[in-house]
Short mmCIF file of C-alpha atoms in Angstrom, two decimals:
data_model
loop_
_atom_site.label_atom_id
_atom_site.label_comp_id
_atom_site.label_asym_id
_atom_site.label_seq_id
_atom_site.Cartn_x
_atom_site.Cartn_y
_atom_site.Cartn_z
CA MET A 11 44.62 71.37 -35.04
CA LYS A 12 44.18 68.51 -32.60
CA LEU A 13 44.19 69.60 -28.96
CA SER A 14 46.63 66.79 -28.17
CA ARG A 15 49.27 68.46 -30.35
CA ILE A 16 48.91 71.76 -28.52
CA LEU A 17 49.16 69.97 -25.18
CA GLN A 18 52.56 68.64 -26.22
CA ALA A 19 53.75 72.21 -26.82
CA ILE A 20 52.63 73.68 -23.48
CA GLU A 21 53.54 70.84 -21.06
CA PRO A 22 50.53 71.04 -18.70
CA ILE A 23 50.56 70.10 -15.04
CA ALA A 24 47.19 68.34 -15.26
CA VAL A 25 44.46 67.77 -17.86
CA GLY A 26 40.83 67.05 -17.05
CA GLY A 27 37.72 66.30 -19.12
CA PRO A 28 37.26 64.32 -22.35
CA PRO A 29 40.27 62.82 -24.21
CA SER A 30 42.22 65.52 -26.04
CA GLU A 31 42.87 63.23 -29.05
CA GLU A 32 39.19 63.49 -29.96
CA ILE A 33 39.00 67.31 -29.88
CA THR A 34 39.82 69.61 -32.77
CA VAL A 35 40.70 73.21 -31.92
CA SER A 36 39.55 75.97 -34.28
CA GLY A 37 41.35 78.88 -32.61
CA LEU A 38 42.89 80.43 -29.50
CA SER A 39 41.65 83.36 -27.41
CA TYR A 40 42.45 85.25 -24.21
CA ASP A 41 39.39 87.55 -24.33
CA SER A 42 36.11 85.88 -23.36
CA ARG A 43 34.19 88.43 -25.45
CA GLN A 44 35.94 87.20 -28.60
CA VAL A 45 35.74 83.44 -28.04
CA ARG A 46 34.19 81.49 -30.90
CA PRO A 47 33.01 77.85 -30.94
CA GLY A 48 35.84 75.33 -30.88
CA GLU A 49 38.47 77.62 -29.37
CA ILE A 50 40.78 77.32 -26.38
CA PHE A 51 40.38 80.06 -23.78
CA PHE A 52 43.48 81.15 -21.83
CA CYS A 53 42.87 82.60 -18.35
CA ILE A 54 45.28 85.54 -18.20
CA LYS A 55 45.72 87.82 -15.21
CA GLY A 56 45.73 91.42 -16.42
CA PHE A 57 46.18 94.81 -14.77
CA ALA A 58 42.45 95.42 -14.28
CA THR A 59 40.91 91.95 -14.10
CA ASP A 60 41.60 88.20 -14.26
CA GLY A 61 40.63 85.80 -17.03
CA HIS A 62 39.78 83.13 -14.46
CA LEU A 63 36.68 85.20 -13.66
CA TYR A 64 35.33 84.82 -17.21
CA VAL A 65 35.51 81.08 -17.73
CA GLY A 66 31.71 80.84 -17.71
CA GLU A 67 31.41 83.41 -20.49
CA ALA A 68 34.08 81.64 -22.54
CA VAL A 69 32.32 78.27 -22.18
CA ALA A 70 28.97 79.83 -23.09
CA ALA A 71 30.59 81.26 -26.24
CA GLY A 72 31.75 77.80 -27.30
CA ALA A 73 35.21 77.27 -25.81
CA VAL A 74 36.15 73.58 -25.82
CA ALA A 75 39.12 73.89 -23.46
CA ILE A 76 40.26 76.18 -20.67
CA VAL A 77 43.92 76.84 -19.87
CA HIS A 78 44.26 78.01 -16.27
CA SER A 79 46.78 78.45 -13.49
CA GLU A 80 44.19 78.67 -10.68
CA PRO A 81 41.23 76.35 -9.93
CA VAL A 82 38.24 76.75 -12.26
CA GLU A 83 34.81 75.13 -12.51
CA VAL A 84 33.49 74.03 -15.91
CA PRO A 85 30.54 71.88 -17.06
CA PRO A 86 31.05 68.29 -18.29
CA GLY A 87 32.54 67.98 -21.76
CA ILE A 88 35.01 70.88 -21.37
CA VAL A 89 38.74 70.14 -21.16
CA THR A 90 40.62 71.84 -18.33
CA ILE A 91 44.36 72.33 -18.74
CA GLN A 92 46.26 73.40 -15.64
CA VAL A 93 49.60 75.10 -16.21
CA ALA A 94 52.12 76.88 -14.03
CA ASP A 95 52.03 80.06 -16.13
CA SER A 96 49.10 80.84 -18.43
CA ARG A 97 51.02 83.52 -20.32
CA ARG A 98 53.88 81.17 -21.11
CA ALA A 99 51.46 78.46 -22.17
CA MET A 100 49.64 80.93 -24.42
CA GLY A 101 52.84 81.96 -26.22
CA LEU A 102 53.90 78.36 -26.80
CA ALA A 103 50.41 77.33 -27.89
CA GLY A 104 50.23 80.28 -30.29
CA ALA A 105 53.53 79.38 -31.94
CA CYS A 106 52.35 75.77 -32.30
CA PHE A 107 48.87 76.62 -33.63
CA TYR A 108 50.14 79.12 -36.22
CA GLY A 109 52.92 76.85 -37.45
CA ASP A 110 55.89 78.55 -35.76
CA PRO A 111 55.98 81.48 -38.19
CA ALA A 112 59.11 82.98 -36.61
CA SER A 113 61.08 79.97 -37.88
CA ARG A 114 60.17 80.99 -41.45
CA LEU A 115 61.12 84.64 -41.02
CA THR A 116 64.25 86.56 -40.10
CA VAL A 117 63.00 88.27 -36.94
CA ILE A 118 64.68 91.43 -35.65
CA GLY A 119 63.70 92.80 -32.24
CA VAL A 120 64.56 96.36 -31.19
CA THR A 121 64.43 97.33 -27.52
CA GLY A 122 65.41 100.39 -25.50
CA THR A 123 63.87 103.41 -23.83
CA LYS A 124 64.16 105.67 -26.85
CA GLY A 125 64.50 105.16 -30.57
CA LYS A 126 62.69 101.85 -31.00
CA THR A 127 60.12 103.12 -33.48
CA THR A 128 62.47 105.11 -35.68
CA THR A 129 65.08 102.35 -35.67
CA THR A 130 62.55 99.74 -36.81
CA TYR A 131 61.45 101.97 -39.69
CA LEU A 132 65.06 102.54 -40.71
CA ILE A 133 65.80 98.80 -40.63
CA LYS A 134 62.69 98.17 -42.72
CA ALA A 135 63.84 100.78 -45.26
CA ILE A 136 67.29 99.19 -45.52
CA LEU A 137 65.87 95.69 -45.96
CA GLU A 138 63.53 96.93 -48.68
CA ALA A 139 66.41 98.74 -50.40
CA ALA A 140 68.18 95.36 -50.42
CA GLY A 141 65.15 93.75 -52.09
CA SER A 142 63.47 92.05 -49.12
CA SER A 143 59.75 91.96 -48.28
CA VAL A 144 59.26 93.20 -44.72
CA GLY A 145 56.67 93.23 -41.98
CA LEU A 146 56.85 95.72 -39.11
CA ILE A 147 55.34 95.60 -35.63
CA GLY A 148 55.42 98.57 -33.29
CA THR A 149 53.99 101.56 -31.50
CA ASN A 150 52.77 103.59 -34.48
CA GLN A 151 51.27 100.79 -36.53
CA ASN A 152 51.79 97.27 -37.79
CA LEU A 153 52.70 96.73 -41.43
CA ILE A 154 52.66 93.69 -43.67
CA LYS A 155 54.65 95.04 -46.60
CA ASP A 156 52.63 98.22 -47.28
CA ARG A 157 49.36 97.04 -45.72
CA VAL A 158 48.60 98.98 -42.54
CA ILE A 159 47.15 97.25 -39.48
CA ASP A 160 46.23 99.31 -36.43
CA SER A 161 48.44 98.87 -33.37
CA SER A 162 47.04 98.95 -29.84
CA ARG A 163 50.34 98.43 -28.02
CA THR A 164 54.06 98.50 -28.76
CA THR A 165 54.41 94.70 -28.69
CA PRO A 166 51.20 92.66 -29.19
CA GLU A 167 50.06 89.89 -26.86
CA SER A 168 51.66 86.60 -27.84
CA LEU A 169 48.62 85.22 -29.68
CA ASP A 170 48.22 88.43 -31.68
CA LEU A 171 51.95 88.46 -32.39
CA GLN A 172 51.92 84.87 -33.67
CA ARG A 173 48.90 85.63 -35.86
CA LEU A 174 50.65 88.70 -37.31
CA LEU A 175 53.82 86.77 -38.01
CA ALA A 176 51.81 84.00 -39.67
CA ASP A 177 50.08 86.57 -41.89
CA MET A 178 53.49 87.96 -42.85
CA VAL A 179 54.63 84.49 -43.90
CA LYS A 180 51.40 83.96 -45.84
CA GLU A 181 51.85 87.26 -47.70
CA GLY A 182 55.44 86.53 -48.69
CA CYS A 183 57.49 88.49 -46.16
CA SER A 184 61.04 87.33 -45.58
CA HIS A 185 61.75 89.58 -42.58
CA ALA A 186 59.87 90.89 -39.55
CA VAL A 187 61.24 93.85 -37.61
CA MET A 188 59.54 94.67 -34.33
CA GLU A 189 59.71 96.79 -31.23
CA VAL A 190 60.14 94.78 -28.05
CA SER A 191 58.97 96.68 -24.97
CA SER A 192 60.01 95.91 -21.41
CA HIS A 193 56.33 95.17 -20.69
CA ALA A 194 56.42 92.55 -23.45
CA VAL A 195 59.41 90.79 -21.91
CA GLU A 196 57.95 90.92 -18.40
CA LEU A 197 54.53 89.70 -19.54
CA GLY A 198 55.79 86.95 -21.82
CA ARG A 199 54.46 88.42 -25.07
CA THR A 200 57.51 87.26 -27.04
CA ILE A 201 57.42 83.69 -25.73
CA GLY A 202 57.27 81.39 -28.75
CA THR A 203 59.05 83.89 -31.02
CA ALA A 204 62.66 83.05 -31.88
CA PHE A 205 64.70 86.15 -32.77
CA ASP A 206 67.58 86.22 -35.22
CA LEU A 207 68.76 89.61 -34.02
CA GLY A 208 68.29 91.79 -30.94
CA VAL A 209 69.07 95.53 -31.04
CA PHE A 210 69.67 97.67 -27.94
CA THR A 211 69.27 101.44 -28.40
CA ASN A 212 69.65 102.88 -24.88
CA ILE A 213 68.09 102.87 -21.42
CA SER A 214 66.97 105.60 -19.03
CA ARG A 215 64.18 106.12 -16.52
CA ASP A 216 60.76 105.08 -17.83
CA HIS A 217 57.82 102.82 -16.97
CA LEU A 218 58.63 102.73 -13.26
CA ASP A 219 54.89 102.69 -12.52
CA PHE A 220 55.06 99.12 -13.85
CA HIS A 221 58.60 97.98 -13.01
CA GLN A 222 58.78 99.86 -9.67
CA THR A 223 62.55 100.30 -9.82
CA PHE A 224 65.08 101.10 -12.52
CA GLU A 225 66.92 97.89 -11.67
CA HIS A 226 63.83 95.83 -12.49
CA TYR A 227 63.39 97.80 -15.72
CA LEU A 228 67.00 97.13 -16.72
CA ALA A 229 66.61 93.47 -15.81
CA ALA A 230 63.63 93.15 -18.17
CA LYS A 231 65.63 94.65 -21.05
CA THR A 232 68.57 92.38 -20.24
CA ARG A 233 66.39 89.25 -20.21
CA PHE A 234 65.53 89.84 -23.85
CA PHE A 235 69.21 89.58 -24.77
CA GLN A 236 69.75 86.63 -22.45
CA GLY A 237 67.04 84.81 -24.39
CA LEU A 238 68.69 85.27 -27.79
CA GLY A 239 69.95 82.02 -29.26
CA THR A 240 67.97 79.82 -26.88
CA GLN A 241 65.14 78.93 -29.27
CA GLY A 242 66.95 77.17 -32.07
CA LYS A 243 68.33 80.12 -34.03
CA ARG A 244 71.91 81.35 -34.32
CA ALA A 245 71.21 84.86 -33.11
CA CYS A 246 73.27 88.03 -32.78
CA ALA A 247 73.04 91.14 -30.57
CA VAL A 248 73.58 94.72 -31.72
CA ILE A 249 74.51 97.01 -28.80
CA ASN A 250 75.00 100.77 -28.44
CA THR A 251 78.21 101.02 -26.41
CA ASP A 252 77.69 104.75 -25.81
CA ALA A 253 74.55 103.94 -23.84
CA ALA A 254 74.54 103.51 -20.07
CA HIS A 255 74.48 99.89 -18.86
CA SER A 256 75.45 98.50 -22.27
CA GLY A 257 78.37 96.68 -20.69
CA GLU A 258 76.07 94.84 -18.28
CA ILE A 259 73.88 93.68 -21.15
CA ILE A 260 76.88 92.53 -23.20
CA LYS A 261 78.22 90.50 -20.25
CA LYS A 262 74.91 88.64 -19.91
CA THR A 263 74.49 87.98 -23.63
CA SER A 264 75.71 84.58 -24.83
CA VAL A 265 75.43 85.31 -28.58
CA PRO A 266 77.92 87.23 -30.80
CA VAL A 267 77.74 91.02 -30.33
CA LEU A 268 78.20 93.79 -32.89
CA THR A 269 78.67 97.20 -31.25
CA TYR A 270 77.90 100.67 -32.55
CA GLY A 271 78.35 104.24 -31.35
CA ILE A 272 80.26 107.48 -31.78
CA GLU A 273 82.75 107.29 -28.91
CA GLY A 274 85.63 104.83 -28.67
CA ASN A 275 86.08 102.05 -31.21
CA PRO A 276 82.77 100.25 -31.77
CA GLY A 277 82.29 97.91 -34.71
CA VAL A 278 80.05 100.44 -36.47
CA LYS A 279 80.87 104.11 -35.95
CA ALA A 280 79.74 107.58 -37.02
CA ARG A 281 82.56 110.04 -37.69
CA ASP A 282 82.49 113.73 -38.69
CA VAL A 283 78.87 114.16 -37.63
CA VAL A 284 77.06 117.30 -38.79
CA VAL A 285 73.57 118.08 -37.43
CA ALA A 286 71.59 120.62 -39.46
CA PRO A 287 67.95 121.72 -39.53
CA THR A 288 67.39 119.71 -42.72
CA GLY A 289 69.05 116.49 -41.53
CA VAL A 290 72.23 114.83 -40.34
CA SER A 291 75.32 113.73 -42.22
CA TYR A 292 78.31 111.64 -41.17
CA GLN A 293 80.87 109.10 -42.27
CA LEU A 294 79.67 105.56 -41.58
CA VAL A 295 82.76 103.58 -40.61
CA THR A 296 82.52 99.77 -40.65
CA SER A 297 84.76 96.75 -41.14
CA SER A 298 83.23 96.47 -44.63
CA GLY A 299 84.25 100.00 -45.59
CA THR A 300 83.32 103.64 -45.10
CA ARG A 301 80.43 105.51 -46.71
CA SER A 302 79.02 109.04 -46.54
CA VAL A 303 75.48 109.18 -45.13
CA ASN A 304 73.19 112.17 -45.69
CA MET A 305 69.87 111.71 -43.93
CA ARG A 306 66.69 113.78 -43.97
CA LEU A 307 66.12 113.06 -40.28
CA THR A 308 67.79 115.47 -37.89
CA GLY A 309 69.07 115.35 -34.31
CA MET A 310 71.93 113.47 -32.70
CA PHE A 311 69.46 110.84 -31.52
CA ASN A 312 68.78 109.99 -35.16
CA VAL A 313 72.49 109.50 -35.74
CA TYR A 314 72.29 106.76 -33.10
CA ASN A 315 69.05 105.36 -34.51
CA SER A 316 70.60 105.13 -37.96
CA LEU A 317 73.75 103.53 -36.57
CA ALA A 318 71.59 100.90 -34.85
CA ALA A 319 69.83 100.18 -38.13
CA ALA A 320 73.09 100.07 -40.08
CA ALA A 321 74.68 97.71 -37.55
CA ALA A 322 71.63 95.46 -37.64
CA ALA A 323 71.84 95.33 -41.43
CA LEU A 324 75.55 94.52 -41.29
CA ALA A 325 74.86 91.74 -38.80
CA LEU A 326 72.52 90.34 -41.47
CA ASN A 327 75.33 90.62 -44.06
CA LEU A 328 73.62 93.32 -46.14
CA ASP A 329 75.50 95.46 -48.62
CA LEU A 330 76.78 98.89 -47.51
CA ASP A 331 75.27 100.61 -50.54
CA ALA A 332 71.82 99.22 -49.71
CA ILE A 333 72.29 100.39 -46.12
CA VAL A 334 73.05 103.95 -47.21
CA ALA A 335 70.20 103.95 -49.75
CA GLY A 336 67.75 102.79 -47.09
CA LEU A 337 68.87 105.35 -44.51
CA GLU A 338 68.80 108.23 -46.98
CA GLY A 339 65.38 107.25 -48.33
CA VAL A 340 63.52 107.83 -45.05
CA SER A 341 62.05 111.35 -44.87
CA GLY A 342 60.42 111.02 -41.45
CA VAL A 343 58.54 108.87 -38.96
CA ASP A 344 55.14 109.89 -37.61
CA GLY A 345 55.39 111.73 -34.31
CA ARG A 346 59.17 111.53 -34.09
CA PHE A 347 60.55 115.06 -34.36
CA GLU A 348 57.86 115.62 -36.98
CA VAL A 349 57.80 119.13 -38.41
CA VAL A 350 54.40 120.80 -38.93
CA ASP A 351 54.97 123.28 -41.75
CA LEU A 352 52.31 125.58 -43.17
CA GLY A 353 54.88 128.04 -44.45
CA GLN A 354 55.10 129.96 -41.16
CA ASP A 355 58.31 131.79 -40.23
CA PHE A 356 58.86 129.69 -37.09
CA VAL A 357 59.30 125.94 -36.63
CA VAL A 358 56.75 123.64 -34.99
CA VAL A 359 57.81 120.11 -34.04
CA VAL A 360 55.68 117.28 -32.63
CA ASP A 361 57.55 114.54 -30.78
CA TYR A 362 56.65 111.48 -28.70
CA ALA A 363 59.19 112.38 -25.98
CA HIS A 364 57.54 111.36 -22.71
CA SER A 365 60.48 110.51 -20.45
CA PRO A 366 63.09 112.82 -18.88
CA ASP A 367 65.90 111.62 -21.13
CA SER A 368 63.88 111.81 -24.34
CA LEU A 369 62.58 115.30 -23.49
CA GLU A 370 66.14 116.44 -22.80
CA ASN A 371 67.34 115.04 -26.13
CA VAL A 372 64.67 116.70 -28.24
CA LEU A 373 65.03 120.03 -26.41
CA GLN A 374 68.79 119.96 -26.93
CA THR A 375 68.19 119.27 -30.61
CA ALA A 376 65.63 122.07 -30.76
CA ARG A 377 68.12 124.46 -29.16
CA ALA A 378 70.80 123.51 -31.68
CA LEU A 379 68.46 124.02 -34.63
CA THR A 380 67.22 127.54 -33.90
CA THR A 381 68.74 130.94 -33.21
CA GLY A 382 65.42 132.07 -31.74
CA LYS A 383 63.58 131.03 -28.62
CA VAL A 384 62.54 127.49 -27.76
CA ILE A 385 58.96 127.14 -26.53
CA VAL A 386 57.81 123.78 -25.20
CA ALA A 387 54.32 122.45 -24.44
CA PHE A 388 54.13 119.10 -22.67
CA GLY A 389 52.51 117.12 -19.89
CA CYS A 390 52.77 113.69 -18.26
CA GLY A 391 50.42 110.73 -18.33
CA GLY A 392 48.14 109.98 -15.41
CA ASN A 393 48.37 106.71 -13.46
CA ARG A 394 52.00 106.44 -14.49
CA ASP A 395 55.39 107.06 -12.86
CA ARG A 396 54.95 110.23 -10.79
CA GLY A 397 58.64 110.51 -10.03
CA LYS A 398 59.54 111.55 -13.57
CA ARG A 399 57.19 114.56 -13.55
CA PRO A 400 59.36 117.00 -11.58
CA GLU A 401 62.42 115.69 -13.43
CA MET A 402 60.81 116.67 -16.72
CA GLY A 403 59.87 120.03 -15.24
CA VAL A 404 63.51 120.69 -14.37
CA ILE A 405 64.63 119.73 -17.88
CA ALA A 406 62.04 121.92 -19.56
CA ALA A 407 62.92 124.89 -17.34
CA LYS A 408 66.64 124.53 -18.03
CA LEU A 409 66.43 124.05 -21.79
CA ALA A 410 63.41 126.09 -22.94
CA ASP A 411 62.72 129.82 -22.99
CA TYR A 412 59.01 129.42 -22.30
CA VAL A 413 57.17 126.43 -20.87
CA VAL A 414 53.50 125.50 -21.23
CA ILE A 415 52.58 122.71 -18.81
CA THR A 416 49.45 120.98 -20.05
CA SER A 417 47.59 117.66 -19.99
CA ASP A 418 48.82 114.51 -21.69
CA ASN A 419 46.60 111.46 -21.05
CA PRO A 420 45.37 112.22 -17.51
CA ARG A 421 43.45 108.94 -17.26
CA GLN A 422 41.96 108.65 -13.74
CA GLU A 423 44.15 111.37 -12.19
CA ASP A 424 43.35 115.03 -11.64
CA PRO A 425 44.99 116.92 -14.56
CA LEU A 426 45.83 119.87 -12.31
CA ALA A 427 47.62 117.62 -9.80
CA ILE A 428 49.74 116.16 -12.62
CA CYS A 429 50.64 119.63 -13.87
CA GLN A 430 51.52 120.75 -10.35
CA ASP A 431 53.89 117.78 -10.01
CA ILE A 432 55.67 119.01 -13.14
CA GLU A 433 55.58 122.58 -11.84
CA GLN A 434 57.52 121.53 -8.74
CA GLY A 435 60.42 120.66 -11.02
CA VAL A 436 60.23 124.01 -12.83
CA LEU A 437 60.40 125.79 -9.48
CA GLN A 438 63.55 123.86 -8.50
CA VAL A 439 65.50 125.73 -11.17
CA GLU A 440 67.24 128.79 -9.77
CA GLU A 441 66.01 131.15 -12.47
CA PRO A 442 63.11 129.40 -14.20
CA PRO A 443 61.83 130.77 -17.51
CA PRO A 444 58.31 132.17 -17.72
CA TYR A 445 55.78 129.35 -17.73
CA GLU A 446 52.09 128.68 -17.40
CA ILE A 447 49.75 125.83 -16.66
CA VAL A 448 47.03 125.34 -19.28
CA LEU A 449 44.98 122.26 -18.44
CA ASP A 450 43.25 121.96 -21.81
CA ARG A 451 45.86 120.53 -24.20
CA LYS A 452 44.35 122.20 -27.26
CA GLN A 453 44.49 125.57 -25.55
CA GLY A 454 48.01 124.81 -24.34
CA ILE A 455 49.18 124.15 -27.90
CA PHE A 456 47.45 127.30 -29.11
CA ARG A 457 49.16 129.28 -26.35
CA ALA A 458 52.60 127.92 -27.22
CA ILE A 459 52.21 128.63 -30.93
CA ASP A 460 50.66 132.04 -30.30
CA ARG A 461 53.84 133.08 -28.46
CA ALA A 462 56.13 132.08 -31.32
CA GLN A 463 57.90 134.78 -33.27
CA SER A 464 60.01 134.62 -36.42
CA GLY A 465 62.92 132.20 -35.96
CA ASP A 466 61.51 130.51 -32.84
CA LEU A 467 60.91 126.78 -32.42
CA VAL A 468 57.83 125.32 -30.72
CA LEU A 469 58.14 121.77 -29.42
CA ILE A 470 54.91 119.90 -28.63
CA ALA A 471 56.04 116.85 -26.68
CA GLY A 472 54.58 113.71 -25.18
CA LYS A 473 51.98 112.26 -27.54
CA GLY A 474 53.65 112.25 -30.94
CA HIS A 475 51.76 109.97 -33.32
CA GLU A 476 48.85 109.35 -30.92
CA THR A 477 45.42 110.34 -32.20
CA TYR A 478 43.55 110.16 -28.90
CA GLN A 479 43.50 111.57 -25.38
CA ILE A 480 42.41 109.47 -22.40
CA PHE A 481 40.24 110.89 -19.60
CA GLY A 482 39.02 108.50 -16.92
CA ASP A 483 37.13 105.76 -18.74
CA ARG A 484 36.75 107.58 -22.06
CA SER A 485 38.96 108.56 -24.98
CA ILE A 486 38.52 111.45 -27.37
CA HIS A 487 40.07 112.09 -30.76
CA PHE A 488 43.13 114.27 -30.32
CA ASP A 489 46.08 114.69 -32.68
CA ASP A 490 48.83 117.17 -31.73
CA ARG A 491 49.63 117.67 -35.41
CA GLU A 492 46.06 118.56 -36.32
CA VAL A 493 45.81 120.98 -33.42
CA ALA A 494 49.18 122.51 -34.30
CA ARG A 495 48.05 123.12 -37.87
CA ALA A 496 44.87 124.76 -36.62
CA ALA A 497 46.86 126.90 -34.18
CA ILE A 498 49.30 128.02 -36.88
CA ALA A 499 46.44 128.95 -39.23
CA ASN A 500 44.69 130.78 -36.40
CA LYS A 501 47.85 132.72 -35.57
CA GLU A 502 48.24 133.73 -39.22
CA ARG A 503 44.67 135.04 -39.28
CA ILE A 504 45.19 136.99 -36.06
CA ASP A 505 48.48 138.43 -37.24
CA ASN A 506 46.78 139.51 -40.45
CA GLY A 507 43.90 141.03 -38.50
CA THR A 508 41.30 138.77 -40.05
CA ASP A 509 40.17 136.74 -37.05
CA ASP A 510 39.71 136.78 -33.29
CA PRO A 511 42.16 135.17 -30.90
CA GLY A 512 41.25 131.43 -30.88
CA PRO A 513 40.95 129.44 -27.63
CA ASP A 514 40.63 131.44 -24.43
CA SER A 515 44.05 131.54 -22.77
CA ARG A 516 42.43 132.47 -19.46
CA ALA A 517 42.03 128.72 -18.81
CA GLY A 518 45.74 128.78 -18.04
CA ARG A 519 47.74 130.22 -15.20
CA SER A 520 50.77 132.35 -15.96
CA CYS A 521 53.65 132.11 -13.52
CA ALA A 522 57.16 133.45 -12.94
CA GLY A 523 56.34 136.68 -14.73
CA ASP A 524 54.80 136.40 -18.20
CA ARG A 525 57.71 138.12 -19.85
#
């Protein structure tokens, strides 16, 4: 593509160097290590460093133009393009370079603190039941139809997003359903992507290490809905009216709104809800009719996730029978209340819950699904919102019968200090349950499962689908589900007297009476 065409899309403040009409651009990049000859390099300020510092490396790798918001020095023959906001320019340039793929897809964005991943999978299932070819972008993975592409973040950077959408178009997708994180809105990752539909699941405390205050977090979510319908598409918003702050979002949304929920009289409603260990069932009440829904996903939170998906499908004028078929066809989503079953006489569940509200929801569901004890093992991420740690400690102490506080992704923080922050919340409860701190997550999971007796439920929370654990500047392979399976097998061997007791529990610290 000619550089002059891209310049028209990004509206630069100033352009220096050779005439843009004579330069052909072969690609776009924001990582100097990945620049190839003929590409434009965008100087992006990140959390750890600043792209303006790597202009020399980009030029040496063959960049023909530099997009910058601060002064840069380049050798003769390199085009410099000054813009007010490099991230915005990158999103607009990406949409231009890749042929505005969002205009050739029906794009559905799902945002909220909880439920984004499951809701996107449910929407994908409904669309496929209706005969559509679908791409998916989100936390667990990216999918183009059934082809799996690894995901490094919930919502990709704008260039990566445009490239993914273009690949979906090339491979015959008609729809793209994607998670839209608050980080993505704040950092302009969705600039250049026109959405046909925005879905709001809920909002509660999360990511305050980035947003600083809940008000800023809410404002980021709201901006996504304020942007609907402003990029040439007739968009619609789907809003959970049972969720806190939904009214504020609706007031600031200029597009038509379809509501869903259980309370009151939303446009899409669940009635006669039954939550069982094997799934949930309810009457789906809509203006198009009423249908019985029997899902293999359990928990009240999955009633809401399925309502969000059903409402989204109705907003797209899909048939009710296809909606029910799609919802009932989903057996599970990786790391979302995922049961680890080796035939043991107790239940083990792995869940991504890593915020106070999400931990409370899954523990309440766990309590409702078992007549035995609820045992929880969880931690909190390092270099993230410290304020939520004691809150999660309080929740665990109130809703579980035994608590194992362990490491999550400690990053650059001291794992013991993180666990002690959680412990402060446990100690705020008037009569806390027995608990222990086990710094090694593998040992913590083994300890939790070792305590389980017939009829109990063990919840391993925080990492869900993740297959790594981050320490300082290194990551190791770690999958809660793999460790849980090993712990269950180890417990069976011990109970049968055929093996020794697995990881040494002495790495932990028992508190409040190990009773």
